[in-house]
Coordinates of C-alpha atoms in Angstrom, one line a residue:
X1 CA 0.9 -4.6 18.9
X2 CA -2.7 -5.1 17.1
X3 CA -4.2 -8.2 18.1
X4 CA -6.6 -10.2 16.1
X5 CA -9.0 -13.4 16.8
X6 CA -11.1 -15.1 15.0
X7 CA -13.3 -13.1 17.0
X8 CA -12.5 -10.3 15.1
X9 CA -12.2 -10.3 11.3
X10 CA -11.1 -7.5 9.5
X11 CA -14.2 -6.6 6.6
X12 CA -11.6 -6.4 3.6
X13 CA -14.7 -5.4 0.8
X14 CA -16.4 -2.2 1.4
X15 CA -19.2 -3.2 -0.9
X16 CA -21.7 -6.0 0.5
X17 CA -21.1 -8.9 -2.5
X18 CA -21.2 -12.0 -0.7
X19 CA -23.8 -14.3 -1.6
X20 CA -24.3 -17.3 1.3
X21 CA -27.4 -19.9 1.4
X22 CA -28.2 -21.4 4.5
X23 CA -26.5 -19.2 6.3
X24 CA -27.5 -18.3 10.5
X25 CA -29.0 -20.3 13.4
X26 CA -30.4 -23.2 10.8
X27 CA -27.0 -23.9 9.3
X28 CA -25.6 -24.3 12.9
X29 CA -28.2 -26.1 14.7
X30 CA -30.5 -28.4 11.3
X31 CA -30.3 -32.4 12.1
X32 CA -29.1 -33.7 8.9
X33 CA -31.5 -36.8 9.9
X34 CA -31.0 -39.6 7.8
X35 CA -30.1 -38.3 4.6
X36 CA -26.9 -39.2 2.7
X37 CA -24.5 -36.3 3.3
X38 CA -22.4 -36.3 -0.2
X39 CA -22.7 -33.6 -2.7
X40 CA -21.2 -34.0 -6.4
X41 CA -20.6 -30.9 -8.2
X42 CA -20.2 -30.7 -11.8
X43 CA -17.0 -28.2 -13.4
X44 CA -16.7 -27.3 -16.9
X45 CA -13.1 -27.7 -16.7
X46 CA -10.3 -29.9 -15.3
X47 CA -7.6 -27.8 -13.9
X48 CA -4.4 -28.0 -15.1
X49 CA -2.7 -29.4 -11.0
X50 CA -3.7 -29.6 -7.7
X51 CA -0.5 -28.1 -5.5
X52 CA -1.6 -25.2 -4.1
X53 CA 1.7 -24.1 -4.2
X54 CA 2.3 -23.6 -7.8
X55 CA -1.1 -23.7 -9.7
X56 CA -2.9 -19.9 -10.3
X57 CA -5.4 -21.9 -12.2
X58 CA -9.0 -21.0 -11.0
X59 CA -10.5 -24.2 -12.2
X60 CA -8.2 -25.7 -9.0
X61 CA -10.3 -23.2 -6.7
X62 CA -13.0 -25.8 -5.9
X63 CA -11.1 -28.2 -4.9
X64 CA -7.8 -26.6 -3.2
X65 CA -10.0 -24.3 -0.5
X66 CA -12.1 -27.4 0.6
X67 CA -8.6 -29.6 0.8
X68 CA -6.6 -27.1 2.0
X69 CA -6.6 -24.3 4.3
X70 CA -4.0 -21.4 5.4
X71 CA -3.8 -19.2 8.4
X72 CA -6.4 -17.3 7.5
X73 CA -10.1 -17.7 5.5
X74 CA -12.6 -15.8 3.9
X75 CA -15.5 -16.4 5.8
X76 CA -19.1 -16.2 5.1
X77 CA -19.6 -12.5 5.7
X78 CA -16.4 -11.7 3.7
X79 CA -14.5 -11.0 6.4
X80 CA -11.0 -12.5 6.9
X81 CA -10.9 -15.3 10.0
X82 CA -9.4 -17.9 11.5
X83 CA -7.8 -21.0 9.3
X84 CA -5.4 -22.8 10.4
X85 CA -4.5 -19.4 12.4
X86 CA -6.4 -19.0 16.1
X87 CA -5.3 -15.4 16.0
X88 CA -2.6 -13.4 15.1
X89 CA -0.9 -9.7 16.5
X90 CA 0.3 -6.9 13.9
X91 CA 3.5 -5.2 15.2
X92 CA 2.9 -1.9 15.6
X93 CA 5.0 -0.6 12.4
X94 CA 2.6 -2.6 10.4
X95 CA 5.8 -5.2 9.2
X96 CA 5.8 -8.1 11.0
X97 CA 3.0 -10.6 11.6
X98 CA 3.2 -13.1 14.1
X99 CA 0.5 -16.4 14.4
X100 CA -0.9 -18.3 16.8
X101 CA -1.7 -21.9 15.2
X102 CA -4.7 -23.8 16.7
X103 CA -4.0 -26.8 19.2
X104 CA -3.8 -30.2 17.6
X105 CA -3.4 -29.3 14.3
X106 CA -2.9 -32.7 12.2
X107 CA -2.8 -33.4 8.4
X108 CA -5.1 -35.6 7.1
X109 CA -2.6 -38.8 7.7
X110 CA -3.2 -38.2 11.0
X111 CA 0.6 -36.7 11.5
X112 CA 1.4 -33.7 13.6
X113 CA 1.1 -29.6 11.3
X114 CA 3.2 -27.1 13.1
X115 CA 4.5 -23.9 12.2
X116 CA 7.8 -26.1 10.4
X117 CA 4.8 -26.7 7.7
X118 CA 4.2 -23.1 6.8
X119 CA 8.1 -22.5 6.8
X120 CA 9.0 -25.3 4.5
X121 CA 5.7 -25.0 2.0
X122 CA 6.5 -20.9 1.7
X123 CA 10.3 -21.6 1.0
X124 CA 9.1 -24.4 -1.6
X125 CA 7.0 -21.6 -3.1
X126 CA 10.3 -19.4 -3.4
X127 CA 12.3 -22.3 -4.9
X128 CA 12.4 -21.1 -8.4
X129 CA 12.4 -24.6 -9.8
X130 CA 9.0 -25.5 -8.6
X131 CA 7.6 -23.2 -11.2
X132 CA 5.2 -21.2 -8.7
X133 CA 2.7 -19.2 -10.5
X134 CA 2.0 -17.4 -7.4
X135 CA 5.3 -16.5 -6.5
X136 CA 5.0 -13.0 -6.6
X137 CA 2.0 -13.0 -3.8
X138 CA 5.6 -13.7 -1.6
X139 CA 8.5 -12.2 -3.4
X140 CA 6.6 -8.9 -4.0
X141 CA 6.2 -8.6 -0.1
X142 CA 8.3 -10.7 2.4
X143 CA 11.5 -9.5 3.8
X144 CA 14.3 -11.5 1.7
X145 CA 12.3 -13.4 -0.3
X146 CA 12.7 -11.6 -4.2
X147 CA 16.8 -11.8 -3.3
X148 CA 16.6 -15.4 -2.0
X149 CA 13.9 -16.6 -5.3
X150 CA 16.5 -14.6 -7.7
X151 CA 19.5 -16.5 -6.1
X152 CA 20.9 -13.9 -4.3
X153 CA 20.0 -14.1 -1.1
X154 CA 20.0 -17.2 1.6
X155 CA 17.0 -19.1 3.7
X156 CA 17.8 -17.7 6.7
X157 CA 17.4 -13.8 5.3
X158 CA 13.8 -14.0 4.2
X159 CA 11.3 -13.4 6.6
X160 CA 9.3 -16.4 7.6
X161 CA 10.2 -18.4 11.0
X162 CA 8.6 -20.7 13.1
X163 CA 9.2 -19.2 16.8
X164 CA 7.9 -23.0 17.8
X165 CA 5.5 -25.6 17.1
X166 CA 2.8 -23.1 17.2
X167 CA 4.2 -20.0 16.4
X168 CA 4.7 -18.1 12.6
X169 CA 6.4 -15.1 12.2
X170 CA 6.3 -13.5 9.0
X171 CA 8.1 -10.4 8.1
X172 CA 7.6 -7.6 5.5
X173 CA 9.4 -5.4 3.2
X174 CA 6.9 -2.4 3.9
X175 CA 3.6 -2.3 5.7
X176 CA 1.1 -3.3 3.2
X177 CA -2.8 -3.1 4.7
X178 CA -4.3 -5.7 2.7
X179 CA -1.5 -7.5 3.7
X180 CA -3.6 -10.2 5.7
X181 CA -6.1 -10.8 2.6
X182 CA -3.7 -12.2 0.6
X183 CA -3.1 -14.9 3.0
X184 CA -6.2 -16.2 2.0
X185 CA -5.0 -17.4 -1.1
X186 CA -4.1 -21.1 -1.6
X187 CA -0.8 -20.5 -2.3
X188 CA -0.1 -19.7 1.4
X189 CA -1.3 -22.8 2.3
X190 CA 1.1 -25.7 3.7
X191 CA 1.6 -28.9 1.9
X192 CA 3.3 -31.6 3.7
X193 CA 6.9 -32.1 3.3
X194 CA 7.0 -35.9 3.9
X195 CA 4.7 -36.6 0.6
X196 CA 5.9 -33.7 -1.4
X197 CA 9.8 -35.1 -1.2
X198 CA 8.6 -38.8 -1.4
X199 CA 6.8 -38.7 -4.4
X200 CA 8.3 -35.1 -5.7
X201 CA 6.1 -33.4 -8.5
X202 CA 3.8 -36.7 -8.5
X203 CA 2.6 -36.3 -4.9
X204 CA -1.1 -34.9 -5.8
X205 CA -1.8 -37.6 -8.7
X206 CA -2.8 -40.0 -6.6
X207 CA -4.8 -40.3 -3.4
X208 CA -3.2 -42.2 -1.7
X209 CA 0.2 -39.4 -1.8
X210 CA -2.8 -36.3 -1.5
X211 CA -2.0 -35.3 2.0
X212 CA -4.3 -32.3 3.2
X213 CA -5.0 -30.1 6.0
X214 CA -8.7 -28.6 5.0
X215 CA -12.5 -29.5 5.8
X216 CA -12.1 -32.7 2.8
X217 CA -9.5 -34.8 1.6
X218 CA -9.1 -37.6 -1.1
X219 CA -10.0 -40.7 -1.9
X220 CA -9.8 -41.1 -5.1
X221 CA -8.8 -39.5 -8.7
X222 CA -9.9 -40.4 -11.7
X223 CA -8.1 -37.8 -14.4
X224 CA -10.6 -36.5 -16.7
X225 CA -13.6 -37.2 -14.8
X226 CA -13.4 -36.1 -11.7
X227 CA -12.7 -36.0 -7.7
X228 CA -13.8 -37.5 -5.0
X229 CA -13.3 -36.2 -1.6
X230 CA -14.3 -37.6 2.0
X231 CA -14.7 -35.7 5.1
X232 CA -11.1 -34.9 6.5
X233 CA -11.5 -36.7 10.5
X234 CA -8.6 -34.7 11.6
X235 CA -9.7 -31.7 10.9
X236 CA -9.4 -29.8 13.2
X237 CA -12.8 -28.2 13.2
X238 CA -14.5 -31.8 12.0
X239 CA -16.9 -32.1 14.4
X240 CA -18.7 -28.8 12.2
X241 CA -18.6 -30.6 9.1
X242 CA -21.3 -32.3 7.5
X243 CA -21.0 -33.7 4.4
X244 CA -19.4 -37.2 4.2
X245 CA -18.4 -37.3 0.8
X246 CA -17.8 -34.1 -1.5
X247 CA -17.6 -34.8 -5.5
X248 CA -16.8 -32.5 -8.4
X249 CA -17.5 -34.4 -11.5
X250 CA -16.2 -32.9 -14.9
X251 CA -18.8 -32.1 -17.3
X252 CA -17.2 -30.1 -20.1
X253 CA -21.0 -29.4 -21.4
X254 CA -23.1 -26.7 -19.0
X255 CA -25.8 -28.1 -20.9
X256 CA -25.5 -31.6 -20.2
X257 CA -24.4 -30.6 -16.7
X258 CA -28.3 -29.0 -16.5
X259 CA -29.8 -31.7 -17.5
X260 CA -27.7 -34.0 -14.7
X261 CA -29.0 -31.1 -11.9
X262 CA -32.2 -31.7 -13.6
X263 CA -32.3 -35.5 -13.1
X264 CA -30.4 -35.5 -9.8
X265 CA -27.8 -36.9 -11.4
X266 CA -25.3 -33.9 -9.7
X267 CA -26.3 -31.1 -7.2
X268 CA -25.1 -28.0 -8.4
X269 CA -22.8 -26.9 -11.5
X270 CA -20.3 -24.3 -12.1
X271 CA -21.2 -23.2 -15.5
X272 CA -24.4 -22.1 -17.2
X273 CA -25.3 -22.4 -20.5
X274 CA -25.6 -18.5 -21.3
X275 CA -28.9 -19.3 -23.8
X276 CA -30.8 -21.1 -20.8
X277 CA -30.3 -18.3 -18.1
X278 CA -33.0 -16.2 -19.0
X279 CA -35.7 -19.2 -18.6
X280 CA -33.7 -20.0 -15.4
X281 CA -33.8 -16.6 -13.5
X282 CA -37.7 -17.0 -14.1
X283 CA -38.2 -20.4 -13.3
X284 CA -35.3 -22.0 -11.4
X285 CA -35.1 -22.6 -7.8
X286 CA -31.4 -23.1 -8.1
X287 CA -29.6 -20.4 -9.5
X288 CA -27.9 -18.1 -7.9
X289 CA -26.4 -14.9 -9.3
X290 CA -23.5 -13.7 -7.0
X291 CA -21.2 -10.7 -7.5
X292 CA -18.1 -11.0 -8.6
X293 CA -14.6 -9.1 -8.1
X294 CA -13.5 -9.8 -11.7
X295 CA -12.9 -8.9 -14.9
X296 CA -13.2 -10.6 -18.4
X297 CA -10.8 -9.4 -21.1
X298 CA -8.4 -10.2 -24.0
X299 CA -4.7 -10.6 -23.7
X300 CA -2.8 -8.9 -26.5
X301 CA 0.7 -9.8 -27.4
X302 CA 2.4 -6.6 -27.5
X303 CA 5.4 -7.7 -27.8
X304 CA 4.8 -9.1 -31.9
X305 CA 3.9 -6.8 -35.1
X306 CA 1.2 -4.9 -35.6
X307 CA 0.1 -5.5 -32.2
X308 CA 2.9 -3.3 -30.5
X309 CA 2.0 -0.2 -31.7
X310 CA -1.2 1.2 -29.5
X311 CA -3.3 2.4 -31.8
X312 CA -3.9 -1.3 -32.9
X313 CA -4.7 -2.2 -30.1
X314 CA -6.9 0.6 -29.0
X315 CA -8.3 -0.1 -32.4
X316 CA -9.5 -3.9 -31.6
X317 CA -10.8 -2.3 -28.4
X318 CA -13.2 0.5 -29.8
X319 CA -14.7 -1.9 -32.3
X320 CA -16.6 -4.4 -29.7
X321 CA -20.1 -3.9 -29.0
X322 CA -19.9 -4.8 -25.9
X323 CA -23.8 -4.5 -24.5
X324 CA -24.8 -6.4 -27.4
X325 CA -22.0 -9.6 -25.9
X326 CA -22.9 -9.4 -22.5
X327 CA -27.2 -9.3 -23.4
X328 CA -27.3 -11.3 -26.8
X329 CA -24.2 -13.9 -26.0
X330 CA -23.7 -14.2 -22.8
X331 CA -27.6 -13.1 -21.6
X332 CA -25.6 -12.4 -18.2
X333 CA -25.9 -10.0 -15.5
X334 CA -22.2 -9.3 -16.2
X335 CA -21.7 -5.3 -16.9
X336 CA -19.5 -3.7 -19.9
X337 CA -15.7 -2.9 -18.8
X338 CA -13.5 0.1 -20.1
X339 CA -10.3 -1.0 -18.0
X340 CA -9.1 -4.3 -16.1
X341 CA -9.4 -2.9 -12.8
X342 CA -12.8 -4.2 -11.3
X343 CA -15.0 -1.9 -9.5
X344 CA -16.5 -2.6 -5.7
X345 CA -13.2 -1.0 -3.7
X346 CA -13.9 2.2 -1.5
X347 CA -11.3 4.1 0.8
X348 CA -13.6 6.0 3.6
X349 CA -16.6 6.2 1.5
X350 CA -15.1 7.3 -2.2
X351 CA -15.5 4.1 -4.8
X352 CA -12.3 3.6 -6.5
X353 CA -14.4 4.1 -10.3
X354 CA -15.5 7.3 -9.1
X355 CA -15.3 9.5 -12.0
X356 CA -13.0 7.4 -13.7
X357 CA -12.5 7.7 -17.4
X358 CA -14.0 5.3 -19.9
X359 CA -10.4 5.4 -21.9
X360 CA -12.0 5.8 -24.4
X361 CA -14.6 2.8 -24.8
X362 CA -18.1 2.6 -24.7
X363 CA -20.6 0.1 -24.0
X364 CA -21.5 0.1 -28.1
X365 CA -19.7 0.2 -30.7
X366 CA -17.1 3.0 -31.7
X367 CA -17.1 1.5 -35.5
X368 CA -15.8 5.4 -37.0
X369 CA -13.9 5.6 -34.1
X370 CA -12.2 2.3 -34.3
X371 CA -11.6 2.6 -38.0
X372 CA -10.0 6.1 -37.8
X373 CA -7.8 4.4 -35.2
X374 CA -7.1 1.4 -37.3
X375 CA -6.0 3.9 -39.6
X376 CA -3.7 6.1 -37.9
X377 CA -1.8 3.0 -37.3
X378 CA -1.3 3.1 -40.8
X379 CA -3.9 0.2 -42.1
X380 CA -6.9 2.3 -43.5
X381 CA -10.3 0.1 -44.3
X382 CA -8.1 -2.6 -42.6
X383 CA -5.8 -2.7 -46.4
X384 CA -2.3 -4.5 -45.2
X385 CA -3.2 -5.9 -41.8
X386 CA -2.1 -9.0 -41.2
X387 CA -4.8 -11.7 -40.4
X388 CA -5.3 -11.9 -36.6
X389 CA -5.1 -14.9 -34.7
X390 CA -7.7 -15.2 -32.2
X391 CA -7.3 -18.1 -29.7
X392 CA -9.1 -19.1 -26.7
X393 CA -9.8 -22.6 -24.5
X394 CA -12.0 -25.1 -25.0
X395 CA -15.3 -23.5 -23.3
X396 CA -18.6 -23.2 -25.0
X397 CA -19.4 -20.0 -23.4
X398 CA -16.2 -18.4 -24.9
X399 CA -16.1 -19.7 -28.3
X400 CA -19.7 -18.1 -28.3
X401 CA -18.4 -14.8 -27.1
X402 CA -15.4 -15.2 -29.7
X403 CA -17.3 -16.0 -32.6
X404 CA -19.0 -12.6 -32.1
X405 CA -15.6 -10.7 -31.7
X406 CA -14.3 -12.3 -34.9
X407 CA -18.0 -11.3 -36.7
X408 CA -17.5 -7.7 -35.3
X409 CA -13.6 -7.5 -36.4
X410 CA -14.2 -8.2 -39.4
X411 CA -17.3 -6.3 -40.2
X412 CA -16.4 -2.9 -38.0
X413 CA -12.6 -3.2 -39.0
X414 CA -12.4 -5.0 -42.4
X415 CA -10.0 -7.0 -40.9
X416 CA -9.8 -11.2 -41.2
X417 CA -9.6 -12.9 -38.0
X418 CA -8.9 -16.6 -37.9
X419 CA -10.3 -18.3 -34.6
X420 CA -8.7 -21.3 -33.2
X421 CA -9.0 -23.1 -29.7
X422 CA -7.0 -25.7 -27.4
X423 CA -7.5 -27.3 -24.3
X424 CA -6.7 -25.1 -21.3
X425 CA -3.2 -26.5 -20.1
X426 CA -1.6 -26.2 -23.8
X427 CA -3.9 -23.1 -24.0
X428 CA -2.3 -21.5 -21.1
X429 CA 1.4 -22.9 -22.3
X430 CA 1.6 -20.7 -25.1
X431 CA -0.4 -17.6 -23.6
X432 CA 2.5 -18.1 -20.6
X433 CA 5.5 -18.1 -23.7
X434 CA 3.8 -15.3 -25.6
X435 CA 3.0 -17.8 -28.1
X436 CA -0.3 -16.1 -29.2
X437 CA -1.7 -13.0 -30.9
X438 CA -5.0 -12.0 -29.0
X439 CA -6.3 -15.1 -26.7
X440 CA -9.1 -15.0 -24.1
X441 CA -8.1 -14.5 -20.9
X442 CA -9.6 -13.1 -17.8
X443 CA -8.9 -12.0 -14.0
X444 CA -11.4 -13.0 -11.0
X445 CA -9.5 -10.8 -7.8
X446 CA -7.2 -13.3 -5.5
X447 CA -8.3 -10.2 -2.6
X448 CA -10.3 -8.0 -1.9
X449 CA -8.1 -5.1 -2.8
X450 CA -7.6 -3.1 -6.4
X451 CA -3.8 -3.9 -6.0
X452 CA -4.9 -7.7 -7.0
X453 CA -4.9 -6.3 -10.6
X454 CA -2.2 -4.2 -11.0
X455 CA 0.8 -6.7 -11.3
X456 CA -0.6 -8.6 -14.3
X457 CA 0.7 -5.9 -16.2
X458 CA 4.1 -5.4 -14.0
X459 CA 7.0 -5.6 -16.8
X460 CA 8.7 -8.6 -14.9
X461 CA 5.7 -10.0 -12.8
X462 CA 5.6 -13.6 -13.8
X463 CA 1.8 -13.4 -14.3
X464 CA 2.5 -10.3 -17.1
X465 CA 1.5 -12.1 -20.4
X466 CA 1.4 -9.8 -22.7
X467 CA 5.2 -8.8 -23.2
X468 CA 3.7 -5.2 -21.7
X469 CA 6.7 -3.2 -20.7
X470 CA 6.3 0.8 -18.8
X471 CA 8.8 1.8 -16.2
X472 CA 6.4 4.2 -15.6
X473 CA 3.7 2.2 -15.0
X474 CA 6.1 -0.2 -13.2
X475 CA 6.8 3.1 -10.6
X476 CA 3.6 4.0 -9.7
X477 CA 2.3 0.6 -8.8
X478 CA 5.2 0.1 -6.6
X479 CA 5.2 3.5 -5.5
X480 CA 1.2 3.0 -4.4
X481 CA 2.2 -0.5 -2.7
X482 CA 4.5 1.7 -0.4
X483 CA 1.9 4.2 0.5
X484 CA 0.5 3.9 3.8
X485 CA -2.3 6.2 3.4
X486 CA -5.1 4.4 1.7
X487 CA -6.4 7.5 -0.2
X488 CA -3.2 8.3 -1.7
X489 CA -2.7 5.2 -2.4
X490 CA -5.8 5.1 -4.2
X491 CA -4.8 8.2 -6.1
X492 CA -1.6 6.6 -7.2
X493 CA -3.4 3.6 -8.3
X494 CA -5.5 5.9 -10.7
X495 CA -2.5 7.3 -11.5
X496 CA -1.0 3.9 -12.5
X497 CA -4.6 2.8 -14.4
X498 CA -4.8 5.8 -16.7
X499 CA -1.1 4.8 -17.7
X500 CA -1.9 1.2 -18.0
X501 CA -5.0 2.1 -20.4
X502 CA -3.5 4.7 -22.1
X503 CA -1.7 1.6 -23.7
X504 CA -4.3 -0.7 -24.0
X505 CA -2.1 -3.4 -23.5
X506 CA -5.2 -5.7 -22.9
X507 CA -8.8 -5.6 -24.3
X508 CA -11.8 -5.4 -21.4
X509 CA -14.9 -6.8 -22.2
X510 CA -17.3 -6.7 -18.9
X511 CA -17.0 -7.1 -15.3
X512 CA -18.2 -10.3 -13.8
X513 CA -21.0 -11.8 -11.8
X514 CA -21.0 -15.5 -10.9
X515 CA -23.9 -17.5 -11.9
X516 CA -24.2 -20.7 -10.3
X517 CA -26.7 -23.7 -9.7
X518 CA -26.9 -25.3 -6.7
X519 CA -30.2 -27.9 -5.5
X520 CA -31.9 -25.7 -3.2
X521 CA -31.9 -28.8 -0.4
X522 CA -28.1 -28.0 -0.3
X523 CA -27.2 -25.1 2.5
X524 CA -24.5 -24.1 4.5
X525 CA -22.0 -23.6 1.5
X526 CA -21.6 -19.8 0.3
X527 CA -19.2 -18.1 -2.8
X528 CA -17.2 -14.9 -1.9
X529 CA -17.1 -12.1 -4.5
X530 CA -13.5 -13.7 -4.8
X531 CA -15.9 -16.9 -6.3
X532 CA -14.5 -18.9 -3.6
X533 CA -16.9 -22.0 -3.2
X534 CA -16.4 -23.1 0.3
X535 CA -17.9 -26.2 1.4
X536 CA -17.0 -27.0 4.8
X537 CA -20.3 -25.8 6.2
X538 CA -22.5 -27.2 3.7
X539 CA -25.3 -29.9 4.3
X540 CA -28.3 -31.8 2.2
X541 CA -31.9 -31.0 4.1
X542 CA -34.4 -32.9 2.3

C-alpha cells in the first residue's frame, strides 16, 4: 500500500504557477492586533447555485472552496493535502483509495461529519435527477457508478463505502494517476443530508438551511448582491483562521468595482477592466497577475447548418487576429491559443506543447487563408452564408472581445454577424440545449492534468456542448485514461488533440492568466493556477 499524509502532498503541476501573498513564517505567526478581520470581495458575476454537488459554474468557485471542503485541497504550494482527509493509502494496484477522516469533524451546525456524509453526497451526485454538472468527474472513474447513474446498476455495486465513522473507501474502474487531484474539486465535497432532504433543492437559498463544512459559512444571502460569510467555529482547523467575516459583494462593473478598491469601499475584485491594466501594472500596489491553467475559446454548434461542415468552422478560426485581441482588447498577459488543451503539463521533463502543431492558426490573421477556406465550404467572398449568430454573457470584458470578432468576421470573411447577449444562467441554458450558433465560452482546468480538457469534447460527456461527435476521438481519450504509463499516455493524448482540432469543433482564442486585485494589507490568501481563491489563511495587517 502507498501511504499519504498531509505531510506529504503529491506536486500535481510540473510547472511552478502558483501565485500566494503572505505566504511563510509571517502568515503563521502576524498578531492581527486590533484590526477588524472581515474582507469583502467584489465578483463580476452571480453564479447561477451554490451546491457543490451540481453547479460547474466557476463564478461559484469563490464561495464553495471557502464553505466547503473535501478530502483533499490544493494548498498553497500546489500541492494536493489534507481536507477533510488526515491521510489516505493507495492500494498497490493503483484502484482503490482508502481515507482517514480527521477527529471531530463537525458541520457548521455543530452536528457530527463522518464518512456516511461522503457516501450519501457522492451517491446524490450519481442520482441523475439532481442534474449534476459534474457527474462525469464520478461516473467516468468509480467502480459502478456510470451503470448505477444510467439505471442499470444498484447502490451497493458502486465503489464508495464508509468502512466506519472515519473511514472512506473509494474504488476505481482503472488506476488513473491524477486520480487524487480531482478530489479537489467541489463536487467531491459532502453536503449534509439532514438540510438537503428538509428543504430539497431550496436548502442553499437561505442561511439559515446553508449547512457547511469549510473555513466560512453563512449568514446571510441577499440574491443579487451578494454573500456574507462568518468564520465557521467548528471547523475543524478554526483556531488557524483569521478573518471573522468574509464578503463577496457583486459588482457587475470592474470599473466601478476599482473605484470601491480605490475608496476602501471592498478589498480586492475579481475582474479588471482590460483598458485600466496597463496603468495598473505600473502603478498599483494591488494587482496581481497569476498564471492560469485555462483556456478562452468559442463554442460552435456543430450539430446545425453551415456550422457542421469543418471547413466553416476552421474558417471562423483562421480569420481572428488574435495578438491584436489579447494586446488592443484585452491589454492582458493572456497568450494566443491554436487548440483547447492548455499548456504547463510535463511527463519527466517533456512539456505536453512540445512541438505541437499550430493546426493551422496563427497568432495574426490568416485573412487569404480563411477566405479560401470559407470558400471550399462552398461560400466564396462569404456569397450565401447565412448570418451568424454570435452570443455571449453579460460581461464587459467579453462583449469587448466580441465586438472585435464580429468587426473581423465581417471584414476578413464578408460575412454578417449579428451579436446578442444574456445573463449567464439563461446564457448557459441554451449553450447546455445547443440552442446557439457560436457563444463565448471558456475552460479554466478543474486539475492539474491535460485529461481536464479532453471530455468537453467526449460525444456523450454531459459537459460536450457543441453536438461534437468522433468515435475516434471518443477512443483515444478513453484509451489514454487507461494508460498507466504517463508518457504514452501523453502520446495518446496528442493523438486524441490532433483529432479533436483536425475538426475544429471549437474556436481558441488565448490561454489564460488571472489578473486580480487585492489591498496589499490583505495576506495569507493565495490563487492556484486552477484560480482557486482560498481564503482560510488570509488576514488584514494594517
Amino acid at each position: 500500500m502507498k501511504k499519504f499524509s498531509t505531510l506529504l502532498s503529491i506536486l500535481l503541476f510540473t510547472a511552478t504557477m502558483l501565485f500566494a501573498t503572505g505566504a511563510g513564517d509571517k502568515t503563521e505567526t502576524a498578531s492581527t492586533g486590533e484590526v477588524e478581520q472581515k474582507l469583502t470581495f467584489a465578483l463580476q458575476n452571480e453564479p447561477d447555485g451554490l451546491d457543490p454537488g451540481i453547479t460547474n459554474n466557476s463564478f461559484a468557485s469563490p464561495i464553495l472552496l471557502n464553505s466547503f471542503e473535501g478530502l483533499v485541497i490544493y494548498d498553497k504550494n500546489n500541492s494536493i493535502s489534507g481536507g477533510s482527509a488526515e491521510s489516505w493509502e493507495i492500494s498497490d494496484d493503483g484502484l482503490t483509495y482508502t481515507f482517514k477522516l480527521r477527529n471531530n469533524l463537525k458541520w457548521s451546525d455543530g452536528s457530527p461529519l463522518t464518512a456516511k456524509d461522503f457516501v450519501y453526497s457522492y451517491m446524490r451526485v450519481l442520482d441523475p435527477a439532481l442534474g449534476a454538472q459534474y457527474s462525469g468527474m464520478l461516473t467516468d472513474f468509480i467502480v459502478g457508478a456510470a451503470e448505477y447513474y444510467a439505471g442499470s446498476g444498484d447502490a451497493d455495486s458502486v465503489g464508495i463505502k464508509a468502512i466506519d465513522d472515519q473511514t472512506l473507501e473509494i474504488t476505481l474502474i482503472k488506476p488513473t494517476a491524477y486520480y487524487i487531484g480531482i478530489l479537489g474539486m467541489w463536487v467531491y465535497s459532502p453536503v449534509n443530508e439532514a438540510t438537503v432532504k428538509a428543504n430539497g433543492d431550496k436548502w442553499t437559498l437561505s442561511a439559515e438551511t446553508f449547512v457547511s463544512n469549510g473555513p466560512f459559512t453563512m449568514k446571510e444571502i441577499s440574491f443579487g448582491e451578494g454573500y456574507e460569510l462568518v468564520k465557521n467555529e467548528n471547523y475543524w482547523n478554526a483556531a488557524n483562521v483569521k478573518l471573522e467575516q468574509l464578503n463577496f459583494r457583486f459588482i457587475p462593473d470592474p470599473s466601478t468595482a476599482l473605484v470601491a478598491l480605490g475608496t476602501g469601499d471592498i478589498d480586492g475584485q475579481w475582474e479588471i477592466p482590460s483598458a485600466d491594466l496597463p496603468s495598473l501594472k505600473a502603478d498599483s500596489d494591488s494587482l496581481q497577475i497569476i498564471p492560469s491553467y485555462g483556456t478562452t475559446y468559442y463554442e460552435i454548434n456543430c450539430s446545425k447548418a453551415p456550422y457542421d461542415n469543418p471547413k466553416v468552422r476552421l474558417a471562423l478560426a483562421m480569420a481572428l487576429d488574435r495578438t491584436s485581441l489579447i494586446e488592443n482588447v484585452l491589454q492582458s498577459t493572456d497568450q494566443p491559443a491554436y487548440s483547447l488543451i492548455a499548456p504547463g503539463y510535463s511527463v519527466d521533463g517533456i512539456a505536453y506543447d512540445e512541438g505541437r502543431s499550430d493546426f493551422g492558426l496563427s497568432p495574426n490573421a490568416d485573412v487569404e487563408g480563411a477566405r479560401a477556406m470559407l470558400a471550399e465550404a462552398g461560400y466564396p467572398g462569404g456569397e450565401g452564408f447565412p448570418t451568424l449568430e454570435l452570443s455571449y454573457y453579460t460581461n464587459e470584458i467579453v462583449k469587448n472581445i466580441v465586438e472585435a470578432m464580429q468587426q473581423m468576421w465581417q471584414e476578413n470573411l464578408g460575412i454578417k454577424v449579428n451579436v446578442s447577449t444574456e445573463e449567464w444562467a439563461v446564457y448557459y441554458e441554451n449553450i447546455q440545449a445547443l440552442n446557439y450558433e457560436v457563444g463565448a465560452m471558456g475552460w479554466g482546468a478543474d486539475y492539474m492534468h491535460p485529461m481536464t480538457f479532453f471530455p468537453l469534447r467526449v460525444s456523450d460527456n454531459v459537459m460536450n456542448n457543441s453536438g461534437y461527435d468522433s468515435a475516434e476521438y471518443d477512443a483515444l481519450v478513453e484509451k489514454s485514461q487507461s494508460e498507466t504509463d504517463p508518457l504514452e499516455a501523453m502520446r495518446l493524448m496528442r493523438k486524441a488533440e490532433d483529432v479533436l482540432m483536425a475538426d475544429m469543433p471549437l474556436i481558441p482564442l488565448y490561454f489564460r492568466s488571472s489578473p486580480k486585485m487585492m489591498a496589499p494589507y490583505v495576506k495569507g490568501w493565495y490563487i492556484t493556477p486552477l484560480n482557486n481563491m482560498y481564503l482560510s489563511g488570509a488576514y488584514i495587517e494594517k
